[in-house]
Short mmCIF file of C-alpha atoms in Angstrom, two decimals:
data_model
loop_
_atom_site.label_atom_id
_atom_site.label_comp_id
_atom_site.label_asym_id
_atom_site.label_seq_id
_atom_site.Cartn_x
_atom_site.Cartn_y
_atom_site.Cartn_z
CA UNK A 1 131.54 105.42 98.58
CA UNK A 2 133.00 102.00 99.22
CA UNK A 3 130.68 99.41 100.80
CA UNK A 4 130.77 99.76 104.57
CA UNK A 5 129.71 97.28 107.25
CA UNK A 6 129.57 98.41 110.87
CA UNK A 7 128.78 96.43 114.03
CA UNK A 8 127.42 97.74 117.31
CA UNK A 9 128.99 96.50 120.50
CA UNK A 10 125.94 97.42 122.63
CA UNK A 11 122.69 97.92 120.72
CA UNK A 12 120.76 99.06 123.80
CA UNK A 13 122.96 102.16 124.19
CA UNK A 14 123.22 103.05 120.49
CA UNK A 15 121.47 106.21 119.32
CA UNK A 16 122.49 107.16 115.77
CA UNK A 17 121.68 103.79 114.20
CA UNK A 18 118.06 104.28 115.27
CA UNK A 19 117.81 107.98 114.36
CA UNK A 20 119.71 108.34 111.07
CA UNK A 21 118.48 106.60 107.92
CA UNK A 22 121.49 105.68 105.81
CA UNK A 23 121.21 104.79 102.13
CA UNK A 24 123.92 103.43 99.93
CA UNK A 25 126.30 100.55 100.25
CA UNK A 26 126.24 100.67 104.06
CA UNK A 27 124.79 98.44 106.76
CA UNK A 28 125.06 98.05 110.52
CA UNK A 29 124.93 94.70 112.32
CA UNK A 30 122.76 95.18 115.41
CA UNK A 31 123.10 92.24 117.82
CA UNK A 32 120.19 91.27 120.10
CA UNK A 33 119.64 88.71 122.87
CA UNK A 34 116.18 87.41 121.99
CA UNK A 35 113.17 88.13 119.81
CA UNK A 36 111.68 90.57 122.35
CA UNK A 37 114.84 92.69 122.30
CA UNK A 38 114.93 92.49 118.50
CA UNK A 39 111.36 93.85 118.32
CA UNK A 40 112.19 96.65 120.79
CA UNK A 41 115.28 97.66 118.81
CA UNK A 42 113.32 97.63 115.56
CA UNK A 43 110.63 99.88 117.05
CA UNK A 44 113.28 102.43 118.12
CA UNK A 45 113.90 103.15 114.44
CA UNK A 46 110.62 105.02 114.15
CA UNK A 47 109.38 103.14 111.09
CA UNK A 48 110.75 101.30 108.10
CA UNK A 49 109.72 100.79 104.49
CA UNK A 50 110.30 97.06 104.39
CA UNK A 51 111.93 94.30 106.39
CA UNK A 52 112.66 90.74 105.36
CA UNK A 53 112.26 87.84 107.79
CA UNK A 54 113.77 84.47 106.94
CA UNK A 55 113.14 81.25 108.81
CA UNK A 56 111.62 77.79 108.95
CA UNK A 57 109.75 78.13 112.25
CA UNK A 58 106.26 79.35 111.33
CA UNK A 59 105.37 80.10 114.97
CA UNK A 60 108.43 82.36 115.27
CA UNK A 61 107.69 84.08 111.96
CA UNK A 62 104.07 84.69 113.01
CA UNK A 63 105.17 86.15 116.35
CA UNK A 64 107.65 88.46 114.65
CA UNK A 65 105.08 89.64 112.08
CA UNK A 66 102.81 90.54 114.99
CA UNK A 67 105.59 92.23 116.96
CA UNK A 68 107.31 94.24 114.22
CA UNK A 69 104.41 94.75 111.80
CA UNK A 70 103.41 98.10 113.35
CA UNK A 71 106.89 99.46 112.56
CA UNK A 72 106.80 98.63 108.85
CA UNK A 73 104.97 99.29 105.64
CA UNK A 74 105.67 95.81 104.32
CA UNK A 75 107.17 92.56 105.54
CA UNK A 76 108.67 89.97 103.23
CA UNK A 77 108.44 86.70 105.15
CA UNK A 78 110.47 83.96 103.50
CA UNK A 79 110.19 80.32 104.48
CA UNK A 80 111.42 77.30 102.52
CA UNK A 81 108.19 77.18 100.50
CA UNK A 82 108.97 80.49 98.76
CA UNK A 83 112.74 80.70 99.22
CA UNK A 84 113.48 80.32 95.51
CA UNK A 85 110.49 82.26 94.20
CA UNK A 86 110.05 85.47 96.22
CA UNK A 87 110.42 88.98 94.76
CA UNK A 88 113.36 90.02 96.90
CA UNK A 89 113.82 92.55 99.65
CA UNK A 90 112.50 96.04 98.98
CA UNK A 91 111.13 95.44 95.48
CA UNK A 92 108.41 98.02 94.87
CA UNK A 93 105.26 96.33 93.62
CA UNK A 94 102.26 98.46 92.59
CA UNK A 95 99.76 96.26 94.40
CA UNK A 96 101.69 96.43 97.68
CA UNK A 97 102.07 99.21 100.17
CA UNK A 98 105.59 100.63 99.93
CA UNK A 99 106.13 103.02 102.78
CA UNK A 100 105.96 102.70 106.46
CA UNK A 101 104.92 104.62 109.53
CA UNK A 102 106.73 107.71 110.71
CA UNK A 103 109.55 108.97 108.55
CA UNK A 104 109.50 105.88 106.33
CA UNK A 105 107.33 107.08 103.48
CA UNK A 106 104.57 108.51 105.67
CA UNK A 107 102.52 105.39 105.10
CA UNK A 108 102.98 104.92 101.37
CA UNK A 109 104.79 106.12 98.30
CA UNK A 110 103.30 107.17 95.00
CA UNK A 111 103.65 103.89 93.14
CA UNK A 112 100.84 102.02 91.46
CA UNK A 113 97.27 102.65 92.53
CA UNK A 114 98.37 104.64 95.58
CA UNK A 115 99.65 107.42 93.33
CA UNK A 116 96.14 107.95 91.97
CA UNK A 117 94.75 108.93 95.36
CA UNK A 118 95.73 112.58 94.76
CA UNK A 119 93.18 112.62 91.93
CA UNK A 120 90.32 111.05 93.89
CA UNK A 121 88.06 112.39 96.56
CA UNK A 122 86.97 110.07 99.30
CA UNK A 123 83.50 110.73 100.63
CA UNK A 124 81.25 108.91 103.07
CA UNK A 125 77.52 109.39 102.43
CA UNK A 126 74.88 108.53 105.00
CA UNK A 127 71.24 108.37 104.02
CA UNK A 128 68.23 106.19 103.44
CA UNK A 129 68.67 102.88 101.65
CA UNK A 130 66.61 104.22 98.71
CA UNK A 131 68.83 107.27 98.30
CA UNK A 132 72.03 105.22 98.62
CA UNK A 133 70.78 102.66 96.08
CA UNK A 134 70.00 105.48 93.66
CA UNK A 135 73.48 106.99 94.10
CA UNK A 136 75.07 103.58 93.66
CA UNK A 137 73.13 102.93 90.46
CA UNK A 138 74.03 106.34 88.98
CA UNK A 139 77.71 105.82 89.88
CA UNK A 140 77.66 102.42 88.15
CA UNK A 141 76.32 104.06 84.99
CA UNK A 142 79.37 106.35 84.87
CA UNK A 143 81.66 103.37 84.36
#
């Protein structure tokens, strides 16, 4: 497929751009009036793996992290201090969460340490401090 760039004329009325996840050499320009509308439009997507934010205004970047963070698994926030040294948009790194809420990876993908979770059992144990210390000591001896 040839690279395709689309542009919405009215983002508030658009439906498919928020409901259909398109991969490949395709993108849609979604115009917005202000940062509040941008955050609302982003949330309509139902979750995203990663988003990149670029800017010099740290107050703006901090507000946007707070506003759009719940809709993403990871945010790459680029300011001039890291502009020439960041990893790039969407690069999967084993130490980072790669997956977002909703349909965007169901919270994480199977890269790095996250992939090992299928082989581990998580267990919370409540008990006396003596019993817990004994369990902790015996667990340390296994390693």
